[in-house]
């Protein structure tokens, strides 16, 4: 089975998990807003929360909002955590094949995520 989702551009991963004065990391208000938006987009586009349990292949096609230099691994972290929170999969550790592609800039930015369940015999 394969799913394709069009998601908003995430906030910087550097700002998603700040550390409190006591040394505890927490999800920022921007991170909470992003998780809520991803949750809504998943329900809107898939009409359900798939809660995939097997091994996965994931491709992220990233359309940055502008031409600034960006670390695409930070995009993956933000999107992966939000999809976990939105019950698309149990945990992003299920991903065996991950591809991240930088595409053209788009106003506001977006990330198109393609999720493919890998055959069970491959997972062994």
PDB file of C-alpha atoms in Angstrom:
ATOM      1  CA  UNK A   1       0.000   0.000   0.000  1.00  0.00           C
ATOM      2  CA  UNK A   2       1.176   3.528  -0.752  1.00  0.00           C
ATOM      3  CA  UNK A   3       0.129   6.901   0.648  1.00  0.00           C
ATOM      4  CA  UNK A   4       0.958  10.392  -0.637  1.00  0.00           C
ATOM      5  CA  UNK A   5       0.546  13.453   1.579  1.00  0.00           C
ATOM      6  CA  UNK A   6       1.091  17.126   0.849  1.00  0.00           C
ATOM      7  CA  UNK A   7       2.210  18.808   4.071  1.00  0.00           C
ATOM      8  CA  UNK A   8       3.116  22.365   5.028  1.00  0.00           C
ATOM      9  CA  UNK A   9       6.742  23.402   5.306  1.00  0.00           C
ATOM     10  CA  UNK A  10       7.868  22.719   8.891  1.00  0.00           C
ATOM     11  CA  UNK A  11       9.411  25.174  11.314  1.00  0.00           C
ATOM     12  CA  UNK A  12      13.161  24.810  11.730  1.00  0.00           C
ATOM     13  CA  UNK A  13      14.083  21.677  13.686  1.00  0.00           C
ATOM     14  CA  UNK A  14      16.486  23.889  15.639  1.00  0.00           C
ATOM     15  CA  UNK A  15      13.405  25.625  17.095  1.00  0.00           C
ATOM     16  CA  UNK A  16      11.158  22.582  17.531  1.00  0.00           C
ATOM     17  CA  UNK A  17      12.693  21.219  20.719  1.00  0.00           C
ATOM     18  CA  UNK A  18      14.107  23.997  22.897  1.00  0.00           C
ATOM     19  CA  UNK A  19      15.627  23.201  26.279  1.00  0.00           C
ATOM     20  CA  UNK A  20      14.227  24.672  29.482  1.00  0.00           C
ATOM     21  CA  UNK A  21      16.438  26.300  32.104  1.00  0.00           C
ATOM     22  CA  UNK A  22      16.327  23.005  33.992  1.00  0.00           C
ATOM     23  CA  UNK A  23      17.684  21.118  30.970  1.00  0.00           C
ATOM     24  CA  UNK A  24      14.434  19.468  29.882  1.00  0.00           C
ATOM     25  CA  UNK A  25      13.704  19.397  26.137  1.00  0.00           C
ATOM     26  CA  UNK A  26      10.121  20.089  25.098  1.00  0.00           C
ATOM     27  CA  UNK A  27       8.049  20.666  21.967  1.00  0.00           C
ATOM     28  CA  UNK A  28       7.820  24.394  21.220  1.00  0.00           C
ATOM     29  CA  UNK A  29       4.553  26.210  20.500  1.00  0.00           C
ATOM     30  CA  UNK A  30       5.568  26.330  16.797  1.00  0.00           C
ATOM     31  CA  UNK A  31       6.121  22.577  16.951  1.00  0.00           C
ATOM     32  CA  UNK A  32       2.709  22.009  18.542  1.00  0.00           C
ATOM     33  CA  UNK A  33       1.066  24.113  15.826  1.00  0.00           C
ATOM     34  CA  UNK A  34       2.900  22.173  13.122  1.00  0.00           C
ATOM     35  CA  UNK A  35       1.901  18.806  14.623  1.00  0.00           C
ATOM     36  CA  UNK A  36      -1.744  19.944  14.749  1.00  0.00           C
ATOM     37  CA  UNK A  37      -1.619  21.104  11.111  1.00  0.00           C
ATOM     38  CA  UNK A  38      -0.072  17.791   9.961  1.00  0.00           C
ATOM     39  CA  UNK A  39      -2.692  15.875  11.971  1.00  0.00           C
ATOM     40  CA  UNK A  40      -5.469  17.832  10.203  1.00  0.00           C
ATOM     41  CA  UNK A  41      -3.881  17.360   6.764  1.00  0.00           C
ATOM     42  CA  UNK A  42      -3.536  13.596   7.289  1.00  0.00           C
ATOM     43  CA  UNK A  43      -7.208  13.288   8.193  1.00  0.00           C
ATOM     44  CA  UNK A  44      -8.241  15.592   5.332  1.00  0.00           C
ATOM     45  CA  UNK A  45      -6.197  13.742   2.694  1.00  0.00           C
ATOM     46  CA  UNK A  46      -6.411  10.125   3.870  1.00  0.00           C
ATOM     47  CA  UNK A  47      -9.744  10.255   5.745  1.00  0.00           C
ATOM     48  CA  UNK A  48      -8.163   8.006   8.381  1.00  0.00           C
ATOM     49  CA  UNK A  49      -5.014   7.490  10.445  1.00  0.00           C
ATOM     50  CA  UNK A  50      -3.301   4.467   8.859  1.00  0.00           C
ATOM     51  CA  UNK A  51      -1.151   3.519  11.897  1.00  0.00           C
ATOM     52  CA  UNK A  52       1.250   1.527   9.719  1.00  0.00           C
ATOM     53  CA  UNK A  53       3.072  -1.198  11.645  1.00  0.00           C
ATOM     54  CA  UNK A  54       5.513  -2.706   9.123  1.00  0.00           C
ATOM     55  CA  UNK A  55       8.732  -1.583   7.510  1.00  0.00           C
ATOM     56  CA  UNK A  56       8.489   1.514   5.302  1.00  0.00           C
ATOM     57  CA  UNK A  57      10.049   3.359   2.397  1.00  0.00           C
ATOM     58  CA  UNK A  58       9.559   7.136   2.585  1.00  0.00           C
ATOM     59  CA  UNK A  59      10.350   9.852   0.068  1.00  0.00           C
ATOM     60  CA  UNK A  60      10.180  13.544   0.961  1.00  0.00           C
ATOM     61  CA  UNK A  61      10.057  16.005  -1.922  1.00  0.00           C
ATOM     62  CA  UNK A  62      10.846  19.346  -0.337  1.00  0.00           C
ATOM     63  CA  UNK A  63       9.735  22.633  -1.857  1.00  0.00           C
ATOM     64  CA  UNK A  64      11.375  25.262   0.348  1.00  0.00           C
ATOM     65  CA  UNK A  65       9.577  28.583   0.825  1.00  0.00           C
ATOM     66  CA  UNK A  66      12.619  30.565  -0.344  1.00  0.00           C
ATOM     67  CA  UNK A  67      16.214  30.221  -1.563  1.00  0.00           C
ATOM     68  CA  UNK A  68      17.908  30.309   1.864  1.00  0.00           C
ATOM     69  CA  UNK A  69      20.343  27.513   2.672  1.00  0.00           C
ATOM     70  CA  UNK A  70      18.533  24.707   4.487  1.00  0.00           C
ATOM     71  CA  UNK A  71      19.538  21.387   6.003  1.00  0.00           C
ATOM     72  CA  UNK A  72      17.071  18.831   4.624  1.00  0.00           C
ATOM     73  CA  UNK A  73      17.731  16.394   7.467  1.00  0.00           C
ATOM     74  CA  UNK A  74      16.033  18.929   9.753  1.00  0.00           C
ATOM     75  CA  UNK A  75      12.946  18.781   7.522  1.00  0.00           C
ATOM     76  CA  UNK A  76      12.893  15.000   7.857  1.00  0.00           C
ATOM     77  CA  UNK A  77      13.039  15.181  11.662  1.00  0.00           C
ATOM     78  CA  UNK A  78      10.144  17.637  11.905  1.00  0.00           C
ATOM     79  CA  UNK A  79       7.963  15.791   9.378  1.00  0.00           C
ATOM     80  CA  UNK A  80       8.768  12.347  10.800  1.00  0.00           C
ATOM     81  CA  UNK A  81       7.900  13.360  14.354  1.00  0.00           C
ATOM     82  CA  UNK A  82       4.658  15.027  13.208  1.00  0.00           C
ATOM     83  CA  UNK A  83       3.596  11.933  11.231  1.00  0.00           C
ATOM     84  CA  UNK A  84       4.278   9.758  14.272  1.00  0.00           C
ATOM     85  CA  UNK A  85       2.122  12.066  16.392  1.00  0.00           C
ATOM     86  CA  UNK A  86      -0.606  11.931  13.697  1.00  0.00           C
ATOM     87  CA  UNK A  87      -0.700   8.100  13.917  1.00  0.00           C
ATOM     88  CA  UNK A  88       0.487   7.501  10.372  1.00  0.00           C
ATOM     89  CA  UNK A  89       2.989   4.965  11.716  1.00  0.00           C
ATOM     90  CA  UNK A  90       4.039   3.678  15.121  1.00  0.00           C
ATOM     91  CA  UNK A  91       7.451   5.348  14.993  1.00  0.00           C
ATOM     92  CA  UNK A  92       9.753   6.750  12.342  1.00  0.00           C
ATOM     93  CA  UNK A  93      12.260   4.015  13.249  1.00  0.00           C
ATOM     94  CA  UNK A  94      10.140   1.803  10.926  1.00  0.00           C
ATOM     95  CA  UNK A  95      11.677   3.567   7.930  1.00  0.00           C
ATOM     96  CA  UNK A  96      14.209   1.367   6.128  1.00  0.00           C
ATOM     97  CA  UNK A  97      14.465   3.402   2.919  1.00  0.00           C
ATOM     98  CA  UNK A  98      14.498   7.199   3.230  1.00  0.00           C
ATOM     99  CA  UNK A  99      14.971   9.624   0.344  1.00  0.00           C
ATOM    100  CA  UNK A 100      14.950  13.395   0.595  1.00  0.00           C
ATOM    101  CA  UNK A 101      14.806  15.521  -2.533  1.00  0.00           C
ATOM    102  CA  UNK A 102      15.091  19.293  -2.776  1.00  0.00           C
ATOM    103  CA  UNK A 103      12.758  20.614  -5.456  1.00  0.00           C
ATOM    104  CA  UNK A 104      11.872  24.118  -6.643  1.00  0.00           C
ATOM    105  CA  UNK A 105      10.885  26.833  -4.184  1.00  0.00           C
ATOM    106  CA  UNK A 106       7.176  27.486  -3.647  1.00  0.00           C
ATOM    107  CA  UNK A 107       5.570  30.368  -1.811  1.00  0.00           C
ATOM    108  CA  UNK A 108       4.944  29.114   1.726  1.00  0.00           C
ATOM    109  CA  UNK A 109       6.825  25.882   0.996  1.00  0.00           C
ATOM    110  CA  UNK A 110       5.570  22.312   1.185  1.00  0.00           C
ATOM    111  CA  UNK A 111       6.737  18.743   1.670  1.00  0.00           C
ATOM    112  CA  UNK A 112       5.194  15.939  -0.392  1.00  0.00           C
ATOM    113  CA  UNK A 113       5.577  12.665   1.475  1.00  0.00           C
ATOM    114  CA  UNK A 114       5.225   9.290  -0.239  1.00  0.00           C
ATOM    115  CA  UNK A 115       4.995   6.339   2.154  1.00  0.00           C
ATOM    116  CA  UNK A 116       5.210   2.785   0.849  1.00  0.00           C
ATOM    117  CA  UNK A 117       4.822  -0.323   2.955  1.00  0.00           C
ATOM    118  CA  UNK A 118       7.649  -2.743   2.229  1.00  0.00           C
ATOM    119  CA  UNK A 119       6.884  -6.432   1.616  1.00  0.00           C
ATOM    120  CA  UNK A 120       6.845  -8.493   4.800  1.00  0.00           C
ATOM    121  CA  UNK A 121       9.547 -10.874   3.526  1.00  0.00           C
ATOM    122  CA  UNK A 122      11.908  -7.897   3.158  1.00  0.00           C
ATOM    123  CA  UNK A 123      11.366  -6.918   6.786  1.00  0.00           C
ATOM    124  CA  UNK A 124      12.806 -10.189   8.140  1.00  0.00           C
TER     125      UNK A 124
END
